[in-house]
Short mmCIF file of C-alpha atoms in Angstrom, two decimals:
data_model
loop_
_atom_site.label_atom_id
_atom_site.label_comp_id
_atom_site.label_asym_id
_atom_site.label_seq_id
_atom_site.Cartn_x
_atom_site.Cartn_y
_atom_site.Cartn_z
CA UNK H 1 24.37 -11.55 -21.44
CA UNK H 2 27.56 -10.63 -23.06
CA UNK H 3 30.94 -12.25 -22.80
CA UNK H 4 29.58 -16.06 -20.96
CA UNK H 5 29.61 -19.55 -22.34
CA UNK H 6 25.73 -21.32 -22.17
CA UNK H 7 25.04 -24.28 -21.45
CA UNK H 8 22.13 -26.40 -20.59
CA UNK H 9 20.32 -25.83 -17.09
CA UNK H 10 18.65 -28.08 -15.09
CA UNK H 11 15.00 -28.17 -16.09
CA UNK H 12 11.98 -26.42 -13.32
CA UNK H 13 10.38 -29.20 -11.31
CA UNK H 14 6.55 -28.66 -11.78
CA UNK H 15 5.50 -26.18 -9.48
CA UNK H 16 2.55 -27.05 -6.70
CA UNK H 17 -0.43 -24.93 -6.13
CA UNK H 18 -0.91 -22.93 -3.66
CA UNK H 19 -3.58 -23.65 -1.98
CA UNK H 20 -2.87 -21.41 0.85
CA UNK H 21 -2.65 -18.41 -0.58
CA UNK H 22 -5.22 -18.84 -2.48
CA UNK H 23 -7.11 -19.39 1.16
CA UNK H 24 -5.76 -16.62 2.87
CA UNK H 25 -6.69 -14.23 0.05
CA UNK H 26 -10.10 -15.38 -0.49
CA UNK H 27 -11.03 -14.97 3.45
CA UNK H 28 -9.87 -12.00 3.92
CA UNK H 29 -11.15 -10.83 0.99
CA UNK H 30 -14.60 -12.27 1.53
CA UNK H 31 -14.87 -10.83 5.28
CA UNK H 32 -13.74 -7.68 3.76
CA UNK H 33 -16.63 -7.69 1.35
CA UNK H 34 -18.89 -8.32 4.24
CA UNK H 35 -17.58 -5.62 6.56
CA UNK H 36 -18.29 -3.69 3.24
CA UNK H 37 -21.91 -4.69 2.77
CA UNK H 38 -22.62 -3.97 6.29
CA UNK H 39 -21.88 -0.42 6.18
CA UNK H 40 -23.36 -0.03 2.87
CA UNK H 41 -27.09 -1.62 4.34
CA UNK H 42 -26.52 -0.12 8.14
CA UNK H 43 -24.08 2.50 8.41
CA UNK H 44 -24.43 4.52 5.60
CA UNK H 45 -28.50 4.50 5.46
CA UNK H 46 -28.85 5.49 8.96
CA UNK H 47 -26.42 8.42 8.36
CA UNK H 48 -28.09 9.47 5.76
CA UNK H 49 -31.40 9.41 7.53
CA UNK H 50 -29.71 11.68 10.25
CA UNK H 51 -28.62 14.19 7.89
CA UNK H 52 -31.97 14.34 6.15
CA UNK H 53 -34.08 14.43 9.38
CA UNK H 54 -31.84 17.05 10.64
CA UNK H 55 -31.92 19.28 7.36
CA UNK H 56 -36.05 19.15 7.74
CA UNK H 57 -35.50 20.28 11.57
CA UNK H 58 -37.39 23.01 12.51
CA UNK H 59 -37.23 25.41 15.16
CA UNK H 60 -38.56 24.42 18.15
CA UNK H 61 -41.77 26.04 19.55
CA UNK H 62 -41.37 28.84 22.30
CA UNK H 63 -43.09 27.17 25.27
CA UNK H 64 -39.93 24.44 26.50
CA UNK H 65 -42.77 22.07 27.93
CA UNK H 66 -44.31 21.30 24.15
CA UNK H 67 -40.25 21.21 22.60
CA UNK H 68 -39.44 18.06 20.77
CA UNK H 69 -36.28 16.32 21.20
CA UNK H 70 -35.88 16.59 17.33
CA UNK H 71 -36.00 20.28 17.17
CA UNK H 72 -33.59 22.97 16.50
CA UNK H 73 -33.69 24.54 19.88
CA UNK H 74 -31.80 28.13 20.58
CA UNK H 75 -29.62 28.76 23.84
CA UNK H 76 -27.65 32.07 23.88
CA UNK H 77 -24.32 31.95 25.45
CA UNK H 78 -21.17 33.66 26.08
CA UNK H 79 -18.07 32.57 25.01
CA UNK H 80 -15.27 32.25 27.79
CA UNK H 81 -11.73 30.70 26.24
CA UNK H 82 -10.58 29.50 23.13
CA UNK H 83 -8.07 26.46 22.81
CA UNK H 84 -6.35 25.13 19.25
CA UNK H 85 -5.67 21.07 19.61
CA UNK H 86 -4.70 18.56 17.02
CA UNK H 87 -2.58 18.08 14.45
CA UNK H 88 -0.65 20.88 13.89
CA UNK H 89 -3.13 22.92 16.02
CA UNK H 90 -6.47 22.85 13.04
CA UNK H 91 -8.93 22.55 15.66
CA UNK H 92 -10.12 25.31 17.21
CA UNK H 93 -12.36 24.55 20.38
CA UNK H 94 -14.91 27.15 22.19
CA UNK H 95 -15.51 26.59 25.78
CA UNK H 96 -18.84 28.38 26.14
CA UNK H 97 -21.59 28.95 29.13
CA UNK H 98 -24.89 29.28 27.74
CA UNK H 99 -28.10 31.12 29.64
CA UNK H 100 -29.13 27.31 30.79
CA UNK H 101 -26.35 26.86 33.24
CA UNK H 102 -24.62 24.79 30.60
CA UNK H 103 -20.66 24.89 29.52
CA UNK H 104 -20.68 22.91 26.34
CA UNK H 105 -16.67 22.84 24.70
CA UNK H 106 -17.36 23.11 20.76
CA UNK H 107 -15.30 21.48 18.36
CA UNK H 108 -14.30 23.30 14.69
CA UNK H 109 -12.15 21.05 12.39
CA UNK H 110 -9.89 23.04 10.47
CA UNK H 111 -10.75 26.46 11.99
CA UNK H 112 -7.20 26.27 13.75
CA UNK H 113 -5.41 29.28 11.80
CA UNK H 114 -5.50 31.98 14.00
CA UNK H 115 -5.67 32.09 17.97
CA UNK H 116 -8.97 33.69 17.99
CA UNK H 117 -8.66 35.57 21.58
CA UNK H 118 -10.97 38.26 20.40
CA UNK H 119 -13.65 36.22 20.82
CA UNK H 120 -13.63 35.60 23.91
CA UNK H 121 -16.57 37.43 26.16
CA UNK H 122 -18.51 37.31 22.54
CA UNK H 123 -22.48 36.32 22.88
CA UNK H 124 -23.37 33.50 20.39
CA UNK H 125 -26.52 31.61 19.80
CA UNK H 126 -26.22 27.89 19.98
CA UNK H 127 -28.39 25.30 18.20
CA UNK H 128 -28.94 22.17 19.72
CA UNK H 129 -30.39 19.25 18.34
CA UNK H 130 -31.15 15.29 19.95
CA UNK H 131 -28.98 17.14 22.89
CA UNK H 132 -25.78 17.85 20.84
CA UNK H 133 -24.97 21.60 19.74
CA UNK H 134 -25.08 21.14 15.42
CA UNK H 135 -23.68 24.66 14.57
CA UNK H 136 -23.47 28.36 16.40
CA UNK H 137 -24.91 31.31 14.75
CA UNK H 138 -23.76 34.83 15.84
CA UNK H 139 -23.64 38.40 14.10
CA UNK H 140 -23.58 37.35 10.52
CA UNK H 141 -21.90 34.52 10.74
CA UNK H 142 -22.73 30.78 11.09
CA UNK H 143 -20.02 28.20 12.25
CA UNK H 144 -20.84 23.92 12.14
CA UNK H 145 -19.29 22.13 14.84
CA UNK H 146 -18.06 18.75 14.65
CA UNK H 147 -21.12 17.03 15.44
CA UNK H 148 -23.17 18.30 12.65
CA UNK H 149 -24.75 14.95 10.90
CA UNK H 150 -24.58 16.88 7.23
CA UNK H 151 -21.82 14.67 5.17
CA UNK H 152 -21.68 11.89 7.94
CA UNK H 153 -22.13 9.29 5.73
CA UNK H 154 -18.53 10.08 4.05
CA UNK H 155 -16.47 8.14 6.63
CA UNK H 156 -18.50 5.03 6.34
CA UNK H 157 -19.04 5.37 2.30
CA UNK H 158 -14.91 5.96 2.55
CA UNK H 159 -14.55 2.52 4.43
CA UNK H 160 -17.24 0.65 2.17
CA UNK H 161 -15.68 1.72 -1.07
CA UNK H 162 -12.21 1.08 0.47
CA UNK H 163 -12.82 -2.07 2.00
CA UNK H 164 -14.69 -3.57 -1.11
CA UNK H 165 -12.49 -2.75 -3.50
CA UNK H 166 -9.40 -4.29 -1.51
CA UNK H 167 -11.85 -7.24 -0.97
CA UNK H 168 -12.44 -8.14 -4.56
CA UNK H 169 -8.72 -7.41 -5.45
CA UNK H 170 -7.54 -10.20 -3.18
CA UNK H 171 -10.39 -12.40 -4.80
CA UNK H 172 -9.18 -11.51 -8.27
CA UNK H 173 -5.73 -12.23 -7.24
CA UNK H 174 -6.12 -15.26 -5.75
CA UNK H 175 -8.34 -16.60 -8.79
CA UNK H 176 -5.12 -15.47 -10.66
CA UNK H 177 -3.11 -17.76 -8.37
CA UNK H 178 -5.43 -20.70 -9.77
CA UNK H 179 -5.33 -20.12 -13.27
CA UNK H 180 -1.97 -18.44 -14.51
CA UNK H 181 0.13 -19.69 -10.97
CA UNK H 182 1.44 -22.84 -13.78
CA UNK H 183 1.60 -21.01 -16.72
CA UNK H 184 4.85 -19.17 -14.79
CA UNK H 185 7.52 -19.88 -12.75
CA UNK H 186 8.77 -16.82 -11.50
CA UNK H 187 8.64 -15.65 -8.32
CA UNK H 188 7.29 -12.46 -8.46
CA UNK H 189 5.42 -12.82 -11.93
CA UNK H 190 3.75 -9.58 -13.36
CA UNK H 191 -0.19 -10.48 -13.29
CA UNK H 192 -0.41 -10.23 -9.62
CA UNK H 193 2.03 -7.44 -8.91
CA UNK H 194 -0.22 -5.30 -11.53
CA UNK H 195 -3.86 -6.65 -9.80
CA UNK H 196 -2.72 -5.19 -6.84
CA UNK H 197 -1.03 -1.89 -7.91
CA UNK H 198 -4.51 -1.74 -9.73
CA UNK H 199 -6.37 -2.62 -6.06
CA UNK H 200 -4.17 -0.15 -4.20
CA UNK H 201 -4.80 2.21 -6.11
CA UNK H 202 -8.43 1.54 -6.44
CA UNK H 203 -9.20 1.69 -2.93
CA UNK H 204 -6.70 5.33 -2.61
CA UNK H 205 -9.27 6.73 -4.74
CA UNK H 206 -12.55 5.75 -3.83
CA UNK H 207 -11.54 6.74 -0.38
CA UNK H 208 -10.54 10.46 -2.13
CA UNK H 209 -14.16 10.23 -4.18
CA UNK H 210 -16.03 9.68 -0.80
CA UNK H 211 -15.07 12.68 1.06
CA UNK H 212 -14.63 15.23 -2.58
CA UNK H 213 -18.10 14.23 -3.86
CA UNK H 214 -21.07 16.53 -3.48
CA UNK H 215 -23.26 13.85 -2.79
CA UNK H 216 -23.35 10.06 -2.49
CA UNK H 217 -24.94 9.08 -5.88
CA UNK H 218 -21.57 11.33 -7.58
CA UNK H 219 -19.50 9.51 -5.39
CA UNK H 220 -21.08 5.93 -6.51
CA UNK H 221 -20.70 7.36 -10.11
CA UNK H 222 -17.39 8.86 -9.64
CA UNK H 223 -16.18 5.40 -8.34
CA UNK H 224 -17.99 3.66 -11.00
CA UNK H 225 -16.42 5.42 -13.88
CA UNK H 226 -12.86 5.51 -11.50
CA UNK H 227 -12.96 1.73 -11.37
CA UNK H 228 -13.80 0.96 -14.68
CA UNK H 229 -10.62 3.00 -16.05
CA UNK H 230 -8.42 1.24 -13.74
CA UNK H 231 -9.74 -2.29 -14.56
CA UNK H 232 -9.45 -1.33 -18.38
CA UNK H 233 -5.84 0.05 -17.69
CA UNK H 234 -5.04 -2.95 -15.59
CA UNK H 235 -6.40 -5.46 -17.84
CA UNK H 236 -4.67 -3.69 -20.99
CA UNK H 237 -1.11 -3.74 -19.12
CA UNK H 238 -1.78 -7.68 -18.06
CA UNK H 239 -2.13 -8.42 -21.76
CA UNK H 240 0.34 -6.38 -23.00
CA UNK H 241 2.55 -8.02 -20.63
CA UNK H 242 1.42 -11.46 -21.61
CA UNK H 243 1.99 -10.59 -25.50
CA UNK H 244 5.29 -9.47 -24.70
CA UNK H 245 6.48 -12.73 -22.64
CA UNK H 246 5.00 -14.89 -25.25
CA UNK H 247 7.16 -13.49 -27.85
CA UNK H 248 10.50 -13.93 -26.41
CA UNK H 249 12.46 -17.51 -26.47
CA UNK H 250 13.85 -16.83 -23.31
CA UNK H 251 13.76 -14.78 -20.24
CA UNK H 252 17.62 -14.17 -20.33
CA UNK H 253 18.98 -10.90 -19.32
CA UNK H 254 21.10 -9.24 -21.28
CA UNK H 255 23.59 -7.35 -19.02
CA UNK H 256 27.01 -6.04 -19.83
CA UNK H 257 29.99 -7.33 -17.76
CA UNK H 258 31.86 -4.38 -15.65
CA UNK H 259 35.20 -5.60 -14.34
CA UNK H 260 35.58 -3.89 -11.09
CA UNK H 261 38.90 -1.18 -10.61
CA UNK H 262 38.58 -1.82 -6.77
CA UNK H 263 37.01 -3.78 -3.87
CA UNK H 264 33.38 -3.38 -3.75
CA UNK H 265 31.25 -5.19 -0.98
CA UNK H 266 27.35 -5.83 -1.24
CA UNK H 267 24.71 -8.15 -0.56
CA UNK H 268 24.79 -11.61 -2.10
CA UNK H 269 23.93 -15.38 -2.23
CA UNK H 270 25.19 -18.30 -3.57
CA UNK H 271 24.10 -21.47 -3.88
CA UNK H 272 25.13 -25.08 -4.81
CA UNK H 273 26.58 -28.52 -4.70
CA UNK H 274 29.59 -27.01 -3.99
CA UNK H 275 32.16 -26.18 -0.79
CA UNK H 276 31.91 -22.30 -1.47
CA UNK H 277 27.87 -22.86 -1.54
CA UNK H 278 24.76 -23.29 0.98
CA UNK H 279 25.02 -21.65 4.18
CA UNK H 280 28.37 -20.46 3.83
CA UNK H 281 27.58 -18.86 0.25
CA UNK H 282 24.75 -16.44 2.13
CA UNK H 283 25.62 -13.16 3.47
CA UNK H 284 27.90 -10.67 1.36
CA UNK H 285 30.10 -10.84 -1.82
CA UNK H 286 33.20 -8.92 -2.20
CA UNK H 287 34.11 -8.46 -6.05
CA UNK H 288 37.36 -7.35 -6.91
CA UNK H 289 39.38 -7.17 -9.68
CA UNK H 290 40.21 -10.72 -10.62
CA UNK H 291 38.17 -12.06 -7.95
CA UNK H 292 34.45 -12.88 -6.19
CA UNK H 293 34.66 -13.98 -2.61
CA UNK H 294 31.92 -14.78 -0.11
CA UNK H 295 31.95 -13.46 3.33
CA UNK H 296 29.36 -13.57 6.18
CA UNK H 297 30.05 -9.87 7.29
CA UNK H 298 31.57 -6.74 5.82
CA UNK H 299 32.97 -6.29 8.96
CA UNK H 300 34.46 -9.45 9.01
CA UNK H 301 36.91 -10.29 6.29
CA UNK H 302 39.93 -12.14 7.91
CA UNK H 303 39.39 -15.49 6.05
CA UNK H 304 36.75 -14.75 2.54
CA UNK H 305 35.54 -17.71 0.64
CA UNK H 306 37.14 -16.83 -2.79
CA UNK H 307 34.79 -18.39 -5.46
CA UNK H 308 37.20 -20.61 -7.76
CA UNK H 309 37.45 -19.55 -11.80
CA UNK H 310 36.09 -23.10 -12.60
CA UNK H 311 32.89 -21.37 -12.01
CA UNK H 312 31.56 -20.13 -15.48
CA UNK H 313 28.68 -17.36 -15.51
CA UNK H 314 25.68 -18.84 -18.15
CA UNK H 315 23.07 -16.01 -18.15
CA UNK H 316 21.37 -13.92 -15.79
CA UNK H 317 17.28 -14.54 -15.70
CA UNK H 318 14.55 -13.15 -12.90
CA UNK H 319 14.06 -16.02 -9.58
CA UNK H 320 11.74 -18.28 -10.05
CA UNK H 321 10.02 -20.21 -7.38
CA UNK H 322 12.15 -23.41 -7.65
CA UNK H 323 15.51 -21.47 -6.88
CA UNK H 324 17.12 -22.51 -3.16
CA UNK H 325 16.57 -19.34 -1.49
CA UNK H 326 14.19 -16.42 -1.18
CA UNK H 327 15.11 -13.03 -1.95
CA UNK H 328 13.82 -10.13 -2.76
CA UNK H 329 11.83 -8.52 -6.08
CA UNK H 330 14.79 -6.03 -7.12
CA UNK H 331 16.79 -9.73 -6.65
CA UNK H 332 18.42 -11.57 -10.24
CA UNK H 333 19.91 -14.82 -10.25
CA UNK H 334 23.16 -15.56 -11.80
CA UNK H 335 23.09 -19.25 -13.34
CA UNK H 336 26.99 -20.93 -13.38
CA UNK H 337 28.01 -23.97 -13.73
CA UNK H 338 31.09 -25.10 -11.49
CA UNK H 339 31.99 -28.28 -14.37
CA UNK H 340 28.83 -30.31 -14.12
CA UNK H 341 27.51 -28.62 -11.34
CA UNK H 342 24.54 -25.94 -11.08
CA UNK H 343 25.64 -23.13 -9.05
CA UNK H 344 23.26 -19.61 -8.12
CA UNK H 345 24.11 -16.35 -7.46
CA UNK H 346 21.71 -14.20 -6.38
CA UNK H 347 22.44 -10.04 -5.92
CA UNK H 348 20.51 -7.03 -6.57
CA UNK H 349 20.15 -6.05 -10.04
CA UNK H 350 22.52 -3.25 -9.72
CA UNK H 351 25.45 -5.44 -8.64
CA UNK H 352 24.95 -7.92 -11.11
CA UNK H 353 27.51 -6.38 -13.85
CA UNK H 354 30.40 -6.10 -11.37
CA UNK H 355 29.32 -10.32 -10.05
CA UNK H 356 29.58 -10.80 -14.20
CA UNK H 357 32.87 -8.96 -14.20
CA UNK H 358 35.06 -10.39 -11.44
CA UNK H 359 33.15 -13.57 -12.65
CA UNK H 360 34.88 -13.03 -16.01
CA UNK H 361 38.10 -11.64 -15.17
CA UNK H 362 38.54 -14.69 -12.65
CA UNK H 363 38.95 -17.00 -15.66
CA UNK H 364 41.70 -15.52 -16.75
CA UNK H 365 44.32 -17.30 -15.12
CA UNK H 366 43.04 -20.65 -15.34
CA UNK H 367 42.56 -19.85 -19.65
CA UNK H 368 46.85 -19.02 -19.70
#
């Protein structure tokens, strides 16, 4: 930081662990495993056994009394309206009587971009299978409906993928939080923030490789090749990030003063042994040229807190978890010293040149 006098700060207290995190994350992370495991030994098997027993469906035979439930079984029918529901009207549905007396409405996911009125009074043929219509067949054309079993699997390989790779990301991250949580004090240090951009991420695209994957050993292969990159590109960033802190003495800022040409108001905190600090130092900062006061309210500025030029900027540094407030990650903290005594500032990043400023302009009068 340019322009500031440095002086000692008080040291970090050892920080606890946090045992409650670490909890909370592996829990939820474990029951998340489980929910996955479940629909990878249930869900997804017995989808898969409906798709296969309905792709080896045959028609059924032409006398009705010797017809199998688990047939393909032919009904002609007529088709009498046409609806589009959904979001932004994709879904087309056919309301349809066929020669059995029946008026089955078909669904047709993402059929939904045109009205088609000019089929209605059109004769289809509809296949039914285990008492659900699969797909329609008329002139040379043949049409799925939304209960067809083929692909049914997706949604629940989706969910499985998803929910196990959010599962072991909160594991990883709370192992992190045992490890590295007192080899930092900063509140929002890098090694978590990056295991779960990694996670989110993750889980985005398995649920993508699930429903674009021809099959479900490319989508296990997809997401095995997927997950690997990501935990190589993770793990690379992590150490580059741990190289980089461990080279530099000091996790000071360096941020140029800007002395402010008129009143600028924005969010703010200050804290300290001191009358302009604790509860009356939280709310809003107004800098000014030749001057930082504290107010509770913009609105509100009959009787501002003016912060006193004893106080003396000493560097600007991230938040770590000891400081006496919680703020958040776009948050730096402004260390001062009012004399002898340890004052905070905390502001967004992009105020902090115009706090610096008034900060240094302030002193000014007290220097002549």
């Amino acid at each position: 930081m340019n322009g500031t006098v440095a002086g000692p700060t008080q040291a970090v207290p050892e920080l606890p662990e946090r045992r409650v995190l670490v909890g909370i994350t592996t829990v939820i992370g474990t029951a998340l495993l489980l929910a996955a495991a479940w629909l990878s030994l249930a869900s997804i098997p017995r989808a898969l056994n409906t798709e296969q027993e309905f792709r080896a469906a045959r028609p059924c035979p032409a006398a009705p009394a010797t017809a199998a439930p688990d047939c393909l079984r032919s009904v002609s029918a007529v088709i009498e309206r046409t609806t589009l529901r959904g979001p932004k009207s994709r879904v087309l549905w056919l309301h349809v009587k066929d020669a059995e007396g029946g008026t089955p409405a078909l669904e047709f996911k993402d059929k939904g971009d045109k009205p088609y009125g000019n089929l209605v009074g059109k004769r289809i043929s509809l296949a039914y299978w285990e008492g659900s219509v699969r797909y329609v067949d008329w002139a040379n054309a043949r049409w799925y409906t939304a209960d067809d079993p083929r692909g049914g699997y997706r949604a629940y390989l989706a969910w499985a993928l998803g929910l196990a790779t959010a599962g072991a990301g909160l594991i990883l991250i709370g192992l992190w939080w045992i490890r590295g949580y007192s080899n930092t004090r900063l509140r929002y240090p890098e090694s978590p923030a990056l295991l779960g951009v990694a996670t989110a991420s993750l889980t985005g695209l398995s649920i993508a490789i699930a429903w674009l994957a021809p099959g479900w050993r490319a989508a296990l292969k997809g997401y095995g090749v997927t997950a690997a990159v990501v935990a190589g590109a993770c793990t690379l960033a992590i150490l580059l990030v741990r190289r980089a802190n461990t080279g530099k003495e000091t996790d000071t800022i360096e941020v140029a003063p800007v002395v402010p040409t008129e009143e600028s108001v924005f969010g703010g905190s200050v804290r300290g042994d001191v009358p302009y600090g604790g509860v009356v130092g939280s709310g809003f900062l107004i800098a000014e040229p030749g001057r930082l006061s504290i107010v509770p309210d913009p609105a509100y500025r009959l009787h501002p807190r003016v912060i006193p030029p004893t106080l003396k900027p000493v560097r600007v540094r991230p938040q770590y978890r000891t400081d006496p407030f919680e703020s958040g990650g776009n948050v730096l903290i402004v260390e001062c010293r009012d004399g002898d005594t340890p004052v905070y500032i905390a502001t967004a990043r992009e105020n902090v040149p115009v706090v610096l400023g008034a900060l240094g302009s302030a002193k000014q009068p007290a220097q002549e």
